[in-house]
């Protein structure tokens, strides 16, 4: 398996995993704590040595990889909301990459956030609130806006909505990584076999 498609697949799994967690939060108000921590961890990895390092380890993307496997196997039990969110984040990534001023503003906020982590903890309410504010003050102002579907009781809860925005920022970070390692939208149609093969091999390594 070409290393290129391995990295592309891992980054795409990062996008998908964040989107799955967003959907879980929107409909249940909760998600797996370890998977949530993986997403938040990835946002602050501004100088990772490799793609797995952005997420801590490739094995932490099992949820996202399994969903990719369902998508590329054309299984019926795909999460359509998460799929839509993932495509939307890939579109937002392109808009963000055209806005250097916004990129710089986000980087400054994330560098400041790294000091928050050392003082509080990775998933402390203050850290999540800061990430949610980064999303609101920057990504929400782009021309394209992502609409989240879920139950009003959860979407209207401030703490839950902050976690959702923080997860969207994590998904966007993974989308940026995906593009950096060679990911392109045409691959989702014409490179399906390569991504499906990479997904299968990665999951086999984790068993």
Tab-separated table of N, CA, C and O in Angstrom, residues 9 13 16-17 19-21 23-24 35 61-80 82-83 192 195-197 199-200 203:
chain	number	residue	atom	x	y	z
A	9	UNK	N	-5.888	8.291	3.917
A	9	UNK	CA	-6.975	7.559	4.564
A	9	UNK	C	-7.060	7.867	6.051
A	9	UNK	O	-8.158	8.048	6.601
A	13	UNK	N	-10.140	9.609	7.859
A	13	UNK	CA	-10.778	8.962	9.014
A	13	UNK	C	-10.897	9.944	10.171
A	13	UNK	O	-11.879	9.900	10.934
A	16	UNK	N	-13.897	12.063	9.390
A	16	UNK	CA	-15.125	11.295	9.586
A	16	UNK	C	-15.411	11.039	11.064
A	16	UNK	O	-16.560	11.122	11.515
A	17	UNK	N	-14.368	10.737	11.828
A	17	UNK	CA	-14.569	10.446	13.247
A	17	UNK	C	-15.104	11.668	13.994
A	17	UNK	O	-16.018	11.552	14.812
A	19	UNK	N	-16.862	14.005	12.724
A	19	UNK	CA	-18.241	14.209	12.270
A	19	UNK	C	-19.210	13.219	12.911
A	19	UNK	O	-20.352	13.566	13.219
A	20	UNK	N	-18.757	11.998	13.116
A	20	UNK	CA	-19.576	11.008	13.813
A	20	UNK	C	-19.853	11.453	15.248
A	20	UNK	O	-20.962	11.299	15.759
A	21	UNK	N	-18.831	12.010	15.893
A	21	UNK	CA	-18.985	12.492	17.264
A	21	UNK	C	-19.928	13.694	17.320
A	21	UNK	O	-20.718	13.826	18.255
A	23	UNK	N	-22.421	14.175	15.327
A	23	UNK	CA	-23.761	13.629	15.181
A	23	UNK	C	-24.248	12.988	16.486
A	23	UNK	O	-25.406	13.146	16.876
A	24	UNK	N	-23.359	12.290	17.166
A	24	UNK	CA	-23.713	11.690	18.452
A	24	UNK	C	-24.098	12.770	19.465
A	24	UNK	O	-25.087	12.628	20.196
A	35	UNK	N	-12.554	9.187	22.516
A	35	UNK	CA	-12.628	9.655	21.127
A	35	UNK	C	-12.737	11.174	21.083
A	35	UNK	O	-12.152	11.830	20.200
A	61	UNK	N	-8.158	6.120	15.640
A	61	UNK	CA	-9.088	6.512	14.577
A	61	UNK	C	-9.960	5.346	14.114
A	61	UNK	O	-10.501	5.360	13.010
A	62	UNK	N	-10.096	4.349	14.957
A	62	UNK	CA	-10.829	3.132	14.583
A	62	UNK	C	-12.281	3.430	14.213
A	62	UNK	O	-12.820	2.872	13.252
A	63	UNK	N	-12.934	4.302	14.970
A	63	UNK	CA	-14.322	4.661	14.694
A	63	UNK	C	-14.458	5.249	13.289
A	63	UNK	O	-15.341	4.854	12.521
A	64	UNK	N	-13.581	6.189	12.965
A	64	UNK	CA	-13.625	6.825	11.649
A	64	UNK	C	-13.294	5.860	10.534
A	64	UNK	O	-13.920	5.891	9.461
A	65	UNK	N	-12.325	4.983	10.756
A	65	UNK	CA	-11.939	3.994	9.738
A	65	UNK	C	-13.073	3.018	9.462
A	65	UNK	O	-13.321	2.646	8.305
A	66	UNK	N	-13.767	2.597	10.506
A	66	UNK	CA	-14.888	1.670	10.318
A	66	UNK	C	-16.007	2.305	9.505
A	66	UNK	O	-16.659	1.652	8.689
A	67	UNK	N	-16.215	3.604	9.728
A	67	UNK	CA	-17.244	4.305	8.941
A	67	UNK	C	-16.804	4.438	7.486
A	67	UNK	O	-17.627	4.266	6.571
A	68	UNK	N	-15.524	4.709	7.247
A	68	UNK	CA	-15.017	4.755	5.878
A	68	UNK	C	-15.206	3.413	5.187
A	68	UNK	O	-15.557	3.352	4.006
A	69	UNK	N	-14.973	2.339	5.918
A	69	UNK	CA	-15.156	0.999	5.363
A	69	UNK	C	-16.611	0.797	4.934
A	69	UNK	O	-16.878	0.250	3.854
A	70	UNK	N	-17.553	1.250	5.752
A	70	UNK	CA	-18.969	1.134	5.391
A	70	UNK	C	-19.280	1.952	4.142
A	70	UNK	O	-20.029	1.507	3.268
A	71	UNK	N	-18.699	3.147	4.067
A	71	UNK	CA	-18.954	4.023	2.921
A	71	UNK	C	-18.428	3.397	1.631
A	71	UNK	O	-19.140	3.308	0.629
A	72	UNK	N	-17.175	2.952	1.668
A	72	UNK	CA	-16.567	2.454	0.430
A	72	UNK	C	-16.993	1.036	0.083
A	72	UNK	O	-16.784	0.580	-1.040
A	73	UNK	N	-17.609	0.341	1.039
A	73	UNK	CA	-18.238	-0.954	0.744
A	73	UNK	C	-19.700	-0.776	0.347
A	73	UNK	O	-20.397	-1.758	0.103
A	74	UNK	N	-20.139	0.479	0.348
A	74	UNK	CA	-21.514	0.843	-0.019
A	74	UNK	C	-22.541	0.134	0.864
A	74	UNK	O	-23.590	-0.314	0.392
A	75	UNK	N	-22.222	0.017	2.148
A	75	UNK	CA	-23.146	-0.617	3.079
A	75	UNK	C	-24.316	0.325	3.376
A	75	UNK	O	-24.179	1.550	3.325
A	76	UNK	N	-25.458	-0.233	3.724
A	76	UNK	CA	-26.671	0.557	3.926
A	76	UNK	C	-26.665	1.337	5.250
A	76	UNK	O	-27.364	2.332	5.378
A	77	UNK	N	-25.898	0.862	6.235
A	77	UNK	CA	-25.939	1.498	7.561
A	77	UNK	C	-24.922	2.614	7.714
A	77	UNK	O	-24.322	2.796	8.759
A	78	UNK	N	-24.709	3.399	6.655
A	78	UNK	CA	-23.821	4.554	6.732
A	78	UNK	C	-24.518	5.661	7.532
A	78	UNK	O	-25.739	5.741	7.571
A	79	UNK	N	-23.711	6.519	8.146
A	79	UNK	CA	-24.245	7.665	8.869
A	79	UNK	C	-24.293	8.857	7.908
A	79	UNK	O	-23.291	9.531	7.690
A	80	UNK	N	-25.464	9.078	7.339
A	80	UNK	CA	-25.598	10.106	6.294
A	80	UNK	C	-25.325	11.511	6.816
A	80	UNK	O	-24.768	12.345	6.090
A	82	UNK	N	-23.198	12.369	9.221
A	82	UNK	CA	-21.741	12.498	9.349
A	82	UNK	C	-21.094	12.623	7.982
A	82	UNK	O	-20.137	13.390	7.806
A	83	UNK	N	-21.598	11.889	7.002
A	83	UNK	CA	-21.061	11.992	5.639
A	83	UNK	C	-21.212	13.418	5.104
A	83	UNK	O	-20.282	13.981	4.501
A	192	UNK	N	-11.592	5.503	-4.932
A	192	UNK	CA	-12.298	4.745	-3.900
A	192	UNK	C	-11.602	3.426	-3.574
A	192	UNK	O	-11.491	3.047	-2.405
A	195	UNK	N	-8.500	3.963	-1.357
A	195	UNK	CA	-8.853	4.328	0.016
A	195	UNK	C	-9.466	3.131	0.733
A	195	UNK	O	-9.172	2.882	1.906
A	196	UNK	N	-10.309	2.386	0.026
A	196	UNK	CA	-10.929	1.199	0.622
A	196	UNK	C	-9.862	0.176	1.001
A	196	UNK	O	-9.936	-0.449	2.073
A	197	UNK	N	-8.868	-0.008	0.138
A	197	UNK	CA	-7.784	-0.956	0.414
A	197	UNK	C	-6.973	-0.506	1.623
A	197	UNK	O	-6.631	-1.303	2.505
A	199	UNK	N	-7.964	1.459	4.035
A	199	UNK	CA	-8.814	1.338	5.223
A	199	UNK	C	-8.816	-0.089	5.742
A	199	UNK	O	-8.664	-0.333	6.953
A	200	UNK	N	-8.966	-1.042	4.844
A	200	UNK	CA	-8.988	-2.455	5.224
A	200	UNK	C	-7.678	-2.880	5.887
A	200	UNK	O	-7.669	-3.563	6.901
A	203	UNK	N	-7.286	-1.241	9.426
A	203	UNK	CA	-8.121	-1.902	10.427
A	203	UNK	C	-7.597	-3.287	10.772
A	203	UNK	O	-7.660	-3.711	11.930
